[in-house]
Amino acid sequence: MNKILVVRTDRVGDVLLTTPVSTALRQAFPAARISWLVRPYTAPLLEHNPDVDQILVDRGASAGELTAQIKKENFDAAIVAYPRWRIVWALWRAGVPVRIGPASKLYSVLFTQRIWQHRSEGKKHEADYNLELLEPLGVPFKRYPTRLVLTDAEKRNARQTLESHRLTFSKPVVILHPGSGGSSARWPLTHFMELGDKLQAAGCDVVVTGGPGENYQNIMIDNMHRIPVFIAAGSVSLRELAALFSCADLVVTNSTGPLHVAVALNVPTVSIYSPIPTCHPTRWGPYPAYPEGRKEHAVLVAPLIGEEGNVQEDMGAVSVEEVWRLCQNQLARKAASAGSAKA
């Protein structure tokens, strides 16, 4: 295996939860050239990753153009973690000798090796499903952490950005990210606001971030007792947002891509999840923390309400007090870890 392609053309969290595949491939084939095919939005996540040699961007061109793009690279194998007809067809047309993917679609017949998976049941973690796809290459299953690599310059710039908002880093910095990008149900914004007030009253600096189209600034300013720092939605790039997260002592969010950004950067988190199998932390939790339980990542799961046939998650039933207690625990653990490191 000299040239291997990893395909993951969906969203931020999905791409990060596939990065362990690159690490496993690097361990198994240290001399191989490892390339990725991703969307333009997520491509920056792979920059500076030592387990990624090339980033190909899928801009939605025709299947014929995509075929030509793939064919000229002469890949020996392709691992498709997110199969879609156009991409699977292009890989087949390009003549990639080994094409591996889940056996869940009719067009999966175009793979040379198919792995039977039932991802919608949510019985395993998404990253584990991705790593299972390496079995036909003789790569033994082994968990690796997700990976996102920032440069020192990016970290310095993020710190300067927060300092320009009058943060001195003399207090714990907590980032609240109330959105979910539409990927799952959200903890109520009113709960985030109440938590933000509690954190500030306890002596923390609170920063509120948002993804594209997630601008809750005016609502929060009108309703919070203490106004936090807002990083306006869409005002920073994905890598700049990641660098801001790297400055935090704690990130509190829903199940969303930015949660996995924080986890990949080893920033402690508290997250609130839906109990529905397709959204449950068993599949989408901090990796490889849930359900094994790494202490730096705390997860709360909302209850289901309603009767059979009309059941839904009650995200508001996860109380502010529950999340507040976990935030206190995480900040105390972070402070104790920092203290022992200095000693």
CSV table of C-alpha atoms in Angstrom, one decimal:
chain,number,residue,atom,x,y,z
A,1,MET,CA,0.0,0.0,0.0
A,2,ASN,CA,1.8,3.1,-1.3
A,3,LYS,CA,-1.0,5.5,-1.7
A,4,ILE,CA,-4.2,5.4,0.4
A,5,LEU,CA,-7.3,7.6,0.2
A,6,VAL,CA,-9.6,8.3,3.2
A,7,VAL,CA,-13.0,9.7,2.2
A,8,ARG,CA,-15.1,11.6,4.6
A,9,THR,CA,-17.2,14.3,2.9
A,10,ASP,CA,-19.7,15.4,5.6
A,11,ARG,CA,-19.2,17.6,8.7
A,12,VAL,CA,-16.8,18.8,11.3
A,13,GLY,CA,-17.4,16.2,14.0
A,14,ASP,CA,-17.5,13.3,11.4
A,15,VAL,CA,-14.1,14.3,10.0
A,16,LEU,CA,-12.5,14.5,13.4
A,17,LEU,CA,-13.9,11.2,14.4
A,18,THR,CA,-12.3,9.7,11.3
A,19,THR,CA,-8.8,11.0,12.1
A,20,PRO,CA,-7.9,7.9,14.2
A,21,VAL,CA,-8.1,6.1,10.8
A,22,SER,CA,-5.1,8.1,9.6
A,23,THR,CA,-3.2,7.4,12.8
A,24,ALA,CA,-3.8,3.7,12.4
A,25,LEU,CA,-2.8,3.7,8.7
A,26,ARG,CA,0.4,5.6,9.6
A,27,GLN,CA,1.3,3.0,12.2
A,28,ALA,CA,0.5,0.1,9.8
A,29,PHE,CA,2.0,1.6,6.6
A,30,PRO,CA,4.6,4.2,7.7
A,31,ALA,CA,6.0,4.7,4.2
A,32,ALA,CA,2.5,5.1,2.5
A,33,ARG,CA,1.2,8.5,1.3
A,34,ILE,CA,-2.1,9.1,3.1
A,35,SER,CA,-4.6,11.4,1.3
A,36,TRP,CA,-8.0,12.6,2.3
A,37,LEU,CA,-11.1,13.7,0.3
A,38,VAL,CA,-13.2,16.1,2.2
A,39,ARG,CA,-15.5,19.1,1.7
A,40,PRO,CA,-14.0,22.6,1.5
A,41,TYR,CA,-15.5,23.6,4.9
A,42,THR,CA,-13.8,20.7,6.8
A,43,ALA,CA,-10.4,20.6,4.9
A,44,PRO,CA,-8.7,23.0,7.4
A,45,LEU,CA,-9.2,20.5,10.2
A,46,LEU,CA,-6.5,18.3,8.6
A,47,GLU,CA,-3.9,20.9,8.1
A,48,HIS,CA,-0.6,20.2,9.9
A,49,ASN,CA,-1.7,16.7,10.8
A,50,PRO,CA,1.4,14.5,10.5
A,51,ASP,CA,-0.8,11.6,9.6
A,52,VAL,CA,-2.2,13.4,6.5
A,53,ASP,CA,0.1,13.9,3.5
A,54,GLN,CA,-2.4,15.3,1.1
A,55,ILE,CA,-5.9,17.0,1.3
A,56,LEU,CA,-8.1,16.7,-1.8
A,57,VAL,CA,-11.2,18.9,-1.8
A,58,ASP,CA,-14.6,17.8,-3.1
A,59,ARG,CA,-16.2,20.9,-4.4
A,60,GLY,CA,-19.3,19.1,-5.8
A,61,ALA,CA,-18.0,18.7,-9.3
A,62,SER,CA,-19.6,16.2,-11.7
A,63,ALA,CA,-18.9,12.5,-11.2
A,64,GLY,CA,-16.7,12.6,-14.3
A,65,GLU,CA,-14.5,15.4,-13.0
A,66,LEU,CA,-14.2,13.7,-9.6
A,67,THR,CA,-13.2,10.5,-11.4
A,68,ALA,CA,-10.5,12.3,-13.2
A,69,GLN,CA,-9.3,14.0,-10.0
A,70,ILE,CA,-9.0,10.6,-8.3
A,71,LYS,CA,-7.6,8.7,-11.2
A,72,LYS,CA,-4.6,10.9,-11.7
A,73,GLU,CA,-3.5,10.1,-8.1
A,74,ASN,CA,-3.1,6.4,-8.7
A,75,PHE,CA,-4.4,5.3,-5.3
A,76,ASP,CA,-3.8,1.7,-4.2
A,77,ALA,CA,-6.8,1.8,-1.8
A,78,ALA,CA,-9.7,3.9,-0.7
A,79,ILE,CA,-11.5,3.8,2.7
A,80,VAL,CA,-14.9,5.4,2.4
A,81,ALA,CA,-16.3,6.2,5.8
A,82,TYR,CA,-19.3,8.1,4.5
A,83,PRO,CA,-20.4,6.4,1.3
A,84,ARG,CA,-22.4,8.4,-1.3
A,85,TRP,CA,-23.3,7.3,-4.8
A,86,ARG,CA,-21.3,9.9,-6.7
A,87,ILE,CA,-18.1,9.2,-4.8
A,88,VAL,CA,-18.4,5.4,-4.8
A,89,TRP,CA,-19.1,5.6,-8.6
A,90,ALA,CA,-16.1,7.9,-9.1
A,91,LEU,CA,-13.8,5.5,-7.2
A,92,TRP,CA,-15.0,2.6,-9.3
A,93,ARG,CA,-14.6,4.5,-12.5
A,94,ALA,CA,-11.1,5.6,-11.5
A,95,GLY,CA,-10.1,2.0,-11.1
A,96,VAL,CA,-8.9,2.2,-7.5
A,97,PRO,CA,-7.9,-1.5,-6.9
A,98,VAL,CA,-9.1,-1.7,-3.3
A,99,ARG,CA,-12.3,0.1,-2.3
A,100,ILE,CA,-13.5,-0.5,1.2
A,101,GLY,CA,-16.8,0.8,2.7
A,102,PRO,CA,-19.9,-0.1,4.7
A,103,ALA,CA,-22.2,-2.6,3.1
A,104,SER,CA,-25.3,-0.5,3.8
A,105,LYS,CA,-26.2,0.9,0.4
A,106,LEU,CA,-27.3,-0.7,-2.9
A,107,TYR,CA,-24.2,0.9,-4.6
A,108,SER,CA,-22.0,-0.8,-2.0
A,109,VAL,CA,-21.6,-3.6,-4.6
A,110,LEU,CA,-19.0,-1.3,-6.2
A,111,PHE,CA,-16.7,-1.7,-3.2
A,112,THR,CA,-14.2,-4.6,-3.4
A,113,GLN,CA,-14.5,-5.2,0.4
A,114,ARG,CA,-17.7,-4.5,2.3
A,115,ILE,CA,-18.0,-4.3,6.1
A,116,TRP,CA,-21.5,-5.0,7.5
A,117,GLN,CA,-22.3,-2.2,10.0
A,118,HIS,CA,-25.5,-1.0,11.5
A,119,ARG,CA,-24.5,2.6,12.4
A,120,SER,CA,-28.1,3.8,12.8
A,121,GLU,CA,-28.5,1.5,15.8
A,122,GLY,CA,-25.8,3.4,17.6
A,123,LYS,CA,-24.3,0.4,19.4
A,124,LYS,CA,-20.7,1.5,18.8
A,125,HIS,CA,-18.9,4.7,18.6
A,126,GLU,CA,-18.6,6.4,15.2
A,127,ALA,CA,-14.8,6.4,15.4
A,128,ASP,CA,-14.9,2.6,16.1
A,129,TYR,CA,-17.1,2.0,13.0
A,130,ASN,CA,-14.5,4.0,11.0
A,131,LEU,CA,-11.6,2.0,12.4
A,132,GLU,CA,-13.3,-1.3,11.6
A,133,LEU,CA,-13.1,-0.4,7.9
A,134,LEU,CA,-9.3,-1.0,8.0
A,135,GLU,CA,-9.7,-4.8,8.7
A,136,PRO,CA,-9.4,-5.8,5.0
A,137,LEU,CA,-6.0,-4.1,4.9
A,138,GLY,CA,-4.8,-6.3,7.8
A,139,VAL,CA,-4.8,-3.4,10.2
A,140,PRO,CA,-5.8,-4.7,13.7
A,141,PHE,CA,-8.5,-2.7,15.5
A,142,LYS,CA,-7.0,-0.2,18.0
A,143,ARG,CA,-8.3,3.0,19.4
A,144,TYR,CA,-6.4,6.2,18.8
A,145,PRO,CA,-7.4,9.7,20.0
A,146,THR,CA,-8.9,12.2,17.5
A,147,ARG,CA,-6.4,14.7,16.2
A,148,LEU,CA,-6.4,18.4,15.4
A,149,VAL,CA,-3.0,20.2,15.2
A,150,LEU,CA,-2.7,24.0,15.8
A,151,THR,CA,0.4,26.0,15.1
A,152,ASP,CA,2.0,28.2,17.9
A,153,ALA,CA,1.1,31.3,15.8
A,154,GLU,CA,-2.5,30.3,15.7
A,155,LYS,CA,-2.6,29.8,19.5
A,156,ARG,CA,-0.9,33.2,20.1
A,157,ASN,CA,-3.3,35.0,17.8
A,158,ALA,CA,-6.3,33.4,19.6
A,159,ARG,CA,-4.9,34.5,23.0
A,160,GLN,CA,-4.4,38.0,21.6
A,161,THR,CA,-8.0,38.0,20.3
A,162,LEU,CA,-9.3,37.2,23.8
A,163,GLU,CA,-7.0,39.7,25.4
A,164,SER,CA,-8.5,42.3,23.1
A,165,HIS,CA,-11.8,41.5,24.7
A,166,ARG,CA,-10.2,42.3,28.1
A,167,LEU,CA,-9.6,38.8,29.2
A,168,THR,CA,-6.5,38.6,31.3
A,169,PHE,CA,-6.3,34.9,31.9
A,170,SER,CA,-6.2,35.5,35.6
A,171,LYS,CA,-9.5,33.7,35.9
A,172,PRO,CA,-10.7,30.4,34.4
A,173,VAL,CA,-11.9,30.8,30.9
A,174,VAL,CA,-15.1,28.9,30.0
A,175,ILE,CA,-16.5,28.8,26.5
A,176,LEU,CA,-20.2,28.2,25.9
A,177,HIS,CA,-21.2,26.9,22.5
A,178,PRO,CA,-25.0,26.8,22.6
A,179,GLY,CA,-25.6,25.7,19.0
A,180,SER,CA,-25.6,22.3,17.4
A,181,GLY,CA,-25.4,23.0,13.7
A,182,GLY,CA,-28.8,21.2,13.3
A,183,SER,CA,-27.1,17.9,14.0
A,184,SER,CA,-29.1,17.1,17.2
A,185,ALA,CA,-31.5,18.6,19.7
A,186,ARG,CA,-30.1,21.4,21.8
A,187,TRP,CA,-30.0,22.3,25.5
A,188,PRO,CA,-32.3,25.3,25.9
A,189,LEU,CA,-30.6,28.7,25.3
A,190,THR,CA,-32.2,29.9,28.6
A,191,HIS,CA,-30.3,27.2,30.4
A,192,PHE,CA,-27.0,28.3,28.8
A,193,MET,CA,-27.7,31.9,29.8
A,194,GLU,CA,-28.4,30.9,33.4
A,195,LEU,CA,-25.2,28.8,33.5
A,196,GLY,CA,-23.2,31.7,32.1
A,197,ASP,CA,-24.5,33.9,34.9
A,198,LYS,CA,-23.5,31.3,37.5
A,199,LEU,CA,-20.0,30.9,36.0
A,200,GLN,CA,-19.3,34.6,35.9
A,201,ALA,CA,-20.6,35.1,39.5
A,202,ALA,CA,-18.2,32.3,40.5
A,203,GLY,CA,-15.3,34.3,39.1
A,204,CYS,CA,-15.0,32.8,35.6
A,205,ASP,CA,-14.5,34.6,32.3
A,206,VAL,CA,-17.2,33.4,29.9
A,207,VAL,CA,-16.9,33.4,26.1
A,208,VAL,CA,-19.9,32.5,23.9
A,209,THR,CA,-19.2,31.2,20.4
A,210,GLY,CA,-21.4,30.1,17.5
A,211,GLY,CA,-21.3,28.4,14.1
A,212,PRO,CA,-22.6,29.8,10.8
A,213,GLY,CA,-26.1,31.2,11.3
A,214,GLU,CA,-26.0,30.7,15.1
A,215,ASN,CA,-26.1,34.3,16.4
A,216,TYR,CA,-27.7,34.4,19.8
A,217,GLN,CA,-25.9,37.5,21.0
A,218,ASN,CA,-28.8,39.9,21.1
A,219,ILE,CA,-31.0,37.5,23.0
A,220,MET,CA,-28.3,36.7,25.6
A,221,ILE,CA,-27.4,40.4,26.1
A,222,ASP,CA,-31.1,41.2,26.8
A,223,ASN,CA,-31.6,38.4,29.3
A,224,MET,CA,-28.3,37.7,31.1
A,225,HIS,CA,-27.4,39.5,34.3
A,226,ARG,CA,-23.7,39.5,33.4
A,227,ILE,CA,-22.7,40.0,29.8
A,228,PRO,CA,-20.1,37.5,28.5
A,229,VAL,CA,-17.6,38.0,25.7
A,230,PHE,CA,-19.2,37.1,22.3
A,231,ILE,CA,-17.3,35.8,19.3
A,232,ALA,CA,-19.8,36.6,16.6
A,233,ALA,CA,-20.9,33.6,14.5
A,234,GLY,CA,-19.1,33.5,11.2
A,235,SER,CA,-16.5,36.1,12.3
A,236,VAL,CA,-13.7,33.6,12.7
A,237,SER,CA,-12.6,30.7,10.6
A,238,LEU,CA,-12.8,27.1,11.7
A,239,ARG,CA,-9.2,27.0,12.7
A,240,GLU,CA,-9.5,30.3,14.5
A,241,LEU,CA,-12.4,28.9,16.4
A,242,ALA,CA,-10.3,25.9,17.3
A,243,ALA,CA,-7.5,28.1,18.5
A,244,LEU,CA,-9.9,30.0,20.7
A,245,PHE,CA,-11.0,26.7,22.2
A,246,SER,CA,-7.4,25.8,22.9
A,247,CYS,CA,-7.2,28.9,25.3
A,248,ALA,CA,-10.2,27.7,27.4
A,249,ASP,CA,-10.1,25.8,30.7
A,250,LEU,CA,-13.5,24.3,29.8
A,251,VAL,CA,-16.0,24.1,26.9
A,252,VAL,CA,-19.7,23.5,27.5
A,253,THR,CA,-21.8,22.5,24.5
A,254,ASN,CA,-24.3,20.2,22.9
A,255,SER,CA,-23.5,17.3,20.7
A,256,THR,CA,-21.9,19.1,17.8
A,257,GLY,CA,-18.7,19.4,15.8
A,258,PRO,CA,-17.1,22.0,18.0
A,259,LEU,CA,-17.3,19.6,20.9
A,260,HIS,CA,-15.0,17.2,19.1
A,261,VAL,CA,-12.7,20.1,18.3
A,262,ALA,CA,-12.3,20.7,22.0
A,263,VAL,CA,-11.8,17.0,22.7
A,264,ALA,CA,-9.1,16.7,19.9
A,265,LEU,CA,-7.3,19.6,21.6
A,266,ASN,CA,-7.5,18.0,25.0
A,267,VAL,CA,-9.7,20.8,26.4
A,268,PRO,CA,-12.0,19.6,29.2
A,269,THR,CA,-15.7,19.5,28.2
A,270,VAL,CA,-19.2,19.2,29.6
A,271,SER,CA,-21.8,18.2,27.0
A,272,ILE,CA,-25.5,17.5,26.9
A,273,TYR,CA,-26.8,14.8,24.6
A,274,SER,CA,-30.1,13.5,23.2
A,275,PRO,CA,-31.0,9.9,24.2
A,276,ILE,CA,-32.1,9.0,20.7
A,277,PRO,CA,-29.8,6.1,19.4
A,278,THR,CA,-28.7,8.0,16.3
A,279,CYS,CA,-27.7,11.0,18.5
A,280,HIS,CA,-26.6,9.2,21.7
A,281,PRO,CA,-23.1,9.6,23.1
A,282,THR,CA,-22.5,5.9,22.8
A,283,ARG,CA,-22.0,6.7,19.1
A,284,TRP,CA,-21.2,10.4,19.1
A,285,GLY,CA,-19.7,11.1,22.5
A,286,PRO,CA,-16.2,12.5,23.2
A,287,TYR,CA,-13.8,9.9,21.8
A,288,PRO,CA,-12.5,7.7,23.3
A,289,ALA,CA,-14.1,8.9,26.5
A,290,TYR,CA,-17.6,7.6,26.3
A,291,PRO,CA,-18.7,5.2,27.5
A,292,GLU,CA,-15.3,4.3,29.0
A,293,GLY,CA,-15.5,7.6,31.0
A,294,ARG,CA,-12.3,9.7,30.7
A,295,LYS,CA,-12.7,12.2,33.5
A,296,GLU,CA,-11.8,15.3,31.5
A,297,HIS,CA,-15.0,14.9,29.5
A,298,ALA,CA,-18.4,14.8,31.3
A,299,VAL,CA,-21.5,13.8,29.5
A,300,LEU,CA,-25.2,14.3,30.5
A,301,VAL,CA,-28.0,12.5,28.6
A,302,ALA,CA,-31.5,14.0,28.5
A,303,PRO,CA,-34.5,11.8,29.2
A,304,LEU,CA,-37.2,10.7,26.8
A,305,ILE,CA,-40.8,11.8,27.4
A,306,GLY,CA,-44.1,10.8,25.8
A,307,GLU,CA,-45.9,7.6,25.0
A,308,GLU,CA,-44.9,4.8,22.6
A,309,GLY,CA,-45.2,6.1,19.0
A,310,ASN,CA,-44.8,9.7,20.2
A,311,VAL,CA,-41.5,9.8,22.2
A,312,GLN,CA,-39.1,12.7,22.1
A,313,GLU,CA,-36.1,13.9,24.0
A,314,ASP,CA,-36.7,16.5,26.8
A,315,MET,CA,-33.4,18.5,26.6
A,316,GLY,CA,-34.7,21.0,29.2
A,317,ALA,CA,-35.0,18.3,31.8
A,318,VAL,CA,-31.2,18.4,32.2
A,319,SER,CA,-31.0,21.1,34.9
A,320,VAL,CA,-28.7,24.0,35.1
A,321,GLU,CA,-27.7,22.8,38.5
A,322,GLU,CA,-26.5,19.4,37.1
A,323,VAL,CA,-24.4,21.1,34.5
A,324,TRP,CA,-23.1,23.7,36.9
A,325,ARG,CA,-21.9,20.9,39.3
A,326,LEU,CA,-20.0,19.2,36.5
A,327,CYS,CA,-18.5,22.5,35.5
A,328,GLN,CA,-17.3,23.0,39.0
A,329,ASN,CA,-15.8,19.5,39.1
A,330,GLN,CA,-14.0,20.0,35.7
A,331,LEU,CA,-12.6,23.4,36.7
A,332,ALA,CA,-11.4,22.0,40.0
A,333,ARG,CA,-9.7,19.1,38.3
A,334,LYS,CA,-8.1,21.3,35.7
A,335,ALA,CA,-6.8,23.6,38.5
A,336,ALA,CA,-5.4,20.7,40.4
A,337,SER,CA,-3.7,19.3,37.3
A,338,ALA,CA,-2.2,22.7,36.6
A,339,GLY,CA,-1.0,23.0,40.1
A,340,SER,CA,0.7,19.5,40.1
A,341,ALA,CA,2.3,20.3,36.8
A,342,LYS,CA,3.9,23.5,38.2
A,343,ALA,CA,5.1,21.6,41.3
